[in-house]
Amino acid sequence: MSTLSKPNHIGRKISRIRELRDMKQEALAQALGTNQQAISAIENSETIEDGKLAEIAKALGVTVEAIKNFSEEAVLNIIGNTYHVDNSSAVNYGCTFNPLDKLIQAHEEQIKLYERLVQAEKDKIEYLEKIIKGK
């Protein structure tokens, strides 16, 4: 392992925080009143002025210190230490119905609706014929 420290690339940290918050560059750009290209340029910058960093932090819902001190390893450690899968519970993630039955049911409903539509059209024609004969 190298003894050299990694450079403090603020742009990459902003990018990772944005991705972890499931936010697209366009959404961040809109929150900052700028465009996606400007966000891309920010995320490629190693340093960002404090005022702009404060705006970005507010848009991301984090503090400036959180951006400056962000560490991918720390996030992975937190997830690894807090995420637990309990395989002892019998949870069924499969279908609780037969998809073919649902398809047949939907088709039968469609037929009923079509028959109602045809009957309504027949009634309309019959009514119009009565009106014409009455004149």
PDB file of C-alpha atoms in Angstrom:
ATOM      1  CA  MET A   1       0.000   0.000   0.000  1.00  0.00           C
ATOM      2  CA  SER A   2       1.284   3.420  -0.916  1.00  0.00           C
ATOM      3  CA  THR A   3       2.089   5.973   1.756  1.00  0.00           C
ATOM      4  CA  LEU A   4       1.039   8.803  -0.540  1.00  0.00           C
ATOM      5  CA  SER A   5      -2.337  10.291   0.351  1.00  0.00           C
ATOM      6  CA  LYS A   6      -5.059  10.519  -2.241  1.00  0.00           C
ATOM      7  CA  PRO A   7      -5.695  14.004  -3.612  1.00  0.00           C
ATOM      8  CA  ASN A   8      -8.715  15.767  -2.139  1.00  0.00           C
ATOM      9  CA  HIS A   9     -10.760  15.938  -5.380  1.00  0.00           C
ATOM     10  CA  ILE A  10     -13.880  17.857  -4.309  1.00  0.00           C
ATOM     11  CA  GLY A  11     -15.575  17.415  -7.695  1.00  0.00           C
ATOM     12  CA  ARG A  12     -15.441  13.620  -7.459  1.00  0.00           C
ATOM     13  CA  LYS A  13     -16.812  13.757  -3.937  1.00  0.00           C
ATOM     14  CA  ILE A  14     -19.724  15.904  -5.105  1.00  0.00           C
ATOM     15  CA  SER A  15     -20.347  13.445  -7.936  1.00  0.00           C
ATOM     16  CA  ARG A  16     -20.393  10.428  -5.598  1.00  0.00           C
ATOM     17  CA  ILE A  17     -22.659  12.132  -3.053  1.00  0.00           C
ATOM     18  CA  ARG A  18     -25.021  13.139  -5.869  1.00  0.00           C
ATOM     19  CA  GLU A  19     -25.074   9.555  -7.171  1.00  0.00           C
ATOM     20  CA  LEU A  20     -25.643   8.126  -3.689  1.00  0.00           C
ATOM     21  CA  ARG A  21     -28.582  10.512  -3.311  1.00  0.00           C
ATOM     22  CA  ASP A  22     -29.913   9.147  -6.628  1.00  0.00           C
ATOM     23  CA  MET A  23     -29.796  12.583  -8.202  1.00  0.00           C
ATOM     24  CA  LYS A  24     -28.958  13.291 -11.828  1.00  0.00           C
ATOM     25  CA  GLN A  25     -26.725  16.150 -12.923  1.00  0.00           C
ATOM     26  CA  GLU A  26     -29.766  17.843 -14.478  1.00  0.00           C
ATOM     27  CA  ALA A  27     -31.608  17.826 -11.131  1.00  0.00           C
ATOM     28  CA  LEU A  28     -28.621  19.320  -9.328  1.00  0.00           C
ATOM     29  CA  ALA A  29     -28.239  21.892 -12.098  1.00  0.00           C
ATOM     30  CA  GLN A  30     -31.880  22.904 -11.747  1.00  0.00           C
ATOM     31  CA  ALA A  31     -31.515  23.240  -7.969  1.00  0.00           C
ATOM     32  CA  LEU A  32     -28.508  25.509  -8.497  1.00  0.00           C
ATOM     33  CA  GLY A  33     -30.065  27.487 -11.349  1.00  0.00           C
ATOM     34  CA  THR A  34     -27.492  26.392 -13.900  1.00  0.00           C
ATOM     35  CA  ASN A  35     -27.141  23.763 -16.616  1.00  0.00           C
ATOM     36  CA  GLN A  36     -25.885  20.174 -16.754  1.00  0.00           C
ATOM     37  CA  GLN A  37     -22.628  21.169 -18.466  1.00  0.00           C
ATOM     38  CA  ALA A  38     -21.746  23.443 -15.532  1.00  0.00           C
ATOM     39  CA  ILE A  39     -22.351  20.581 -13.095  1.00  0.00           C
ATOM     40  CA  SER A  40     -20.149  18.326 -15.200  1.00  0.00           C
ATOM     41  CA  ALA A  41     -17.393  20.961 -15.087  1.00  0.00           C
ATOM     42  CA  ILE A  42     -17.777  21.283 -11.306  1.00  0.00           C
ATOM     43  CA  GLU A  43     -17.543  17.509 -10.856  1.00  0.00           C
ATOM     44  CA  ASN A  44     -14.341  17.481 -12.902  1.00  0.00           C
ATOM     45  CA  SER A  45     -12.766  20.267 -10.798  1.00  0.00           C
ATOM     46  CA  GLU A  46     -10.318  19.441  -8.028  1.00  0.00           C
ATOM     47  CA  THR A  47     -11.159  22.579  -6.085  1.00  0.00           C
ATOM     48  CA  ILE A  48     -14.299  24.697  -5.784  1.00  0.00           C
ATOM     49  CA  GLU A  49     -14.695  28.100  -4.166  1.00  0.00           C
ATOM     50  CA  ASP A  50     -16.338  28.033  -0.734  1.00  0.00           C
ATOM     51  CA  GLY A  51     -19.446  30.005  -1.726  1.00  0.00           C
ATOM     52  CA  LYS A  52     -20.250  27.648  -4.603  1.00  0.00           C
ATOM     53  CA  LEU A  53     -19.480  24.636  -2.409  1.00  0.00           C
ATOM     54  CA  ALA A  54     -21.986  25.883   0.173  1.00  0.00           C
ATOM     55  CA  GLU A  55     -24.686  26.182  -2.530  1.00  0.00           C
ATOM     56  CA  ILE A  56     -23.947  22.676  -3.776  1.00  0.00           C
ATOM     57  CA  ALA A  57     -23.989  21.260  -0.246  1.00  0.00           C
ATOM     58  CA  LYS A  58     -27.390  22.842   0.392  1.00  0.00           C
ATOM     59  CA  ALA A  59     -28.770  21.444  -2.900  1.00  0.00           C
ATOM     60  CA  LEU A  60     -27.464  17.967  -2.013  1.00  0.00           C
ATOM     61  CA  GLY A  61     -28.841  18.183   1.523  1.00  0.00           C
ATOM     62  CA  VAL A  62     -25.462  17.784   3.204  1.00  0.00           C
ATOM     63  CA  THR A  63     -22.990  20.071   4.952  1.00  0.00           C
ATOM     64  CA  VAL A  64     -19.857  21.537   3.391  1.00  0.00           C
ATOM     65  CA  GLU A  65     -17.840  19.484   5.893  1.00  0.00           C
ATOM     66  CA  ALA A  66     -19.620  16.319   4.728  1.00  0.00           C
ATOM     67  CA  ILE A  67     -18.460  16.996   1.180  1.00  0.00           C
ATOM     68  CA  LYS A  68     -14.914  17.865   2.227  1.00  0.00           C
ATOM     69  CA  ASN A  69     -14.614  14.816   4.485  1.00  0.00           C
ATOM     70  CA  PHE A  70     -16.500  12.382   2.244  1.00  0.00           C
ATOM     71  CA  SER A  71     -14.857   8.984   1.971  1.00  0.00           C
ATOM     72  CA  GLU A  72     -16.050   6.126  -0.221  1.00  0.00           C
ATOM     73  CA  GLU A  73     -14.454   3.651   2.197  1.00  0.00           C
ATOM     74  CA  ALA A  74     -16.369   5.104   5.143  1.00  0.00           C
ATOM     75  CA  VAL A  75     -19.667   4.767   3.290  1.00  0.00           C
ATOM     76  CA  LEU A  76     -18.906   1.152   2.442  1.00  0.00           C
ATOM     77  CA  ASN A  77     -17.934   0.463   6.062  1.00  0.00           C
ATOM     78  CA  ILE A  78     -21.191   1.961   7.336  1.00  0.00           C
ATOM     79  CA  ILE A  79     -23.230  -0.087   4.882  1.00  0.00           C
ATOM     80  CA  GLY A  80     -21.248  -3.229   5.674  1.00  0.00           C
ATOM     81  CA  ASN A  81     -21.654  -2.753   9.419  1.00  0.00           C
ATOM     82  CA  THR A  82     -25.356  -1.897   9.388  1.00  0.00           C
ATOM     83  CA  TYR A  83     -26.811  -4.056   6.625  1.00  0.00           C
ATOM     84  CA  HIS A  84     -27.943  -7.458   7.842  1.00  0.00           C
ATOM     85  CA  VAL A  85     -29.745 -10.163   5.905  1.00  0.00           C
ATOM     86  CA  ASP A  86     -31.928 -12.455   7.975  1.00  0.00           C
ATOM     87  CA  ASN A  87     -32.368 -15.676   6.033  1.00  0.00           C
ATOM     88  CA  SER A  88     -34.302 -17.353   8.838  1.00  0.00           C
ATOM     89  CA  SER A  89     -37.620 -15.721   7.957  1.00  0.00           C
ATOM     90  CA  ALA A  90     -39.700 -17.463   5.335  1.00  0.00           C
ATOM     91  CA  VAL A  91     -40.502 -14.626   2.968  1.00  0.00           C
ATOM     92  CA  ASN A  92     -42.030 -15.443  -0.378  1.00  0.00           C
ATOM     93  CA  TYR A  93     -40.979 -12.979  -3.048  1.00  0.00           C
ATOM     94  CA  GLY A  94     -42.708 -14.890  -5.842  1.00  0.00           C
ATOM     95  CA  CYS A  95     -46.106 -14.271  -7.375  1.00  0.00           C
ATOM     96  CA  THR A  96     -49.065 -14.927  -5.120  1.00  0.00           C
ATOM     97  CA  PHE A  97     -51.344 -15.309  -8.124  1.00  0.00           C
ATOM     98  CA  ASN A  98     -51.293 -17.105 -11.443  1.00  0.00           C
ATOM     99  CA  PRO A  99     -50.414 -14.560 -14.138  1.00  0.00           C
ATOM    100  CA  LEU A 100     -52.290 -16.617 -16.731  1.00  0.00           C
ATOM    101  CA  ASP A 101     -55.481 -16.386 -14.658  1.00  0.00           C
ATOM    102  CA  LYS A 102     -55.080 -12.616 -14.458  1.00  0.00           C
ATOM    103  CA  LEU A 103     -54.598 -12.434 -18.231  1.00  0.00           C
ATOM    104  CA  ILE A 104     -57.744 -14.473 -18.863  1.00  0.00           C
ATOM    105  CA  GLN A 105     -59.681 -12.336 -16.382  1.00  0.00           C
ATOM    106  CA  ALA A 106     -58.539  -9.142 -18.114  1.00  0.00           C
ATOM    107  CA  HIS A 107     -59.503 -10.572 -21.509  1.00  0.00           C
ATOM    108  CA  GLU A 108     -62.991 -11.500 -20.251  1.00  0.00           C
ATOM    109  CA  GLU A 109     -63.455  -7.985 -18.862  1.00  0.00           C
ATOM    110  CA  GLN A 110     -62.392  -6.561 -22.207  1.00  0.00           C
ATOM    111  CA  ILE A 111     -64.983  -8.707 -23.994  1.00  0.00           C
ATOM    112  CA  LYS A 112     -67.718  -7.513 -21.600  1.00  0.00           C
ATOM    113  CA  LEU A 113     -66.753  -3.887 -22.181  1.00  0.00           C
ATOM    114  CA  TYR A 114     -66.779  -4.399 -25.949  1.00  0.00           C
ATOM    115  CA  GLU A 115     -70.241  -6.003 -25.779  1.00  0.00           C
ATOM    116  CA  ARG A 116     -71.517  -3.038 -23.729  1.00  0.00           C
ATOM    117  CA  LEU A 117     -70.066  -0.649 -26.294  1.00  0.00           C
ATOM    118  CA  VAL A 118     -71.729  -2.511 -29.173  1.00  0.00           C
ATOM    119  CA  GLN A 119     -75.071  -2.526 -27.315  1.00  0.00           C
ATOM    120  CA  ALA A 120     -74.786   1.203 -26.626  1.00  0.00           C
ATOM    121  CA  GLU A 121     -74.173   1.853 -30.318  1.00  0.00           C
ATOM    122  CA  LYS A 122     -77.177  -0.300 -31.270  1.00  0.00           C
ATOM    123  CA  ASP A 123     -79.359   1.633 -28.804  1.00  0.00           C
ATOM    124  CA  LYS A 124     -78.106   4.910 -30.239  1.00  0.00           C
ATOM    125  CA  ILE A 125     -78.921   3.815 -33.810  1.00  0.00           C
ATOM    126  CA  GLU A 126     -82.378   2.645 -32.752  1.00  0.00           C
ATOM    127  CA  TYR A 127     -83.050   5.993 -31.025  1.00  0.00           C
ATOM    128  CA  LEU A 128     -81.884   7.992 -34.063  1.00  0.00           C
ATOM    129  CA  GLU A 129     -84.081   5.883 -36.365  1.00  0.00           C
ATOM    130  CA  LYS A 130     -87.103   6.664 -34.153  1.00  0.00           C
ATOM    131  CA  ILE A 131     -86.326  10.375 -34.342  1.00  0.00           C
ATOM    132  CA  ILE A 132     -86.018  10.256 -38.150  1.00  0.00           C
ATOM    133  CA  LYS A 133     -89.310   8.343 -38.548  1.00  0.00           C
ATOM    134  CA  GLY A 134     -91.061  10.808 -36.250  1.00  0.00           C
ATOM    135  CA  LYS A 135     -90.272  13.775 -38.535  1.00  0.00           C
TER     136      LYS A 135
END
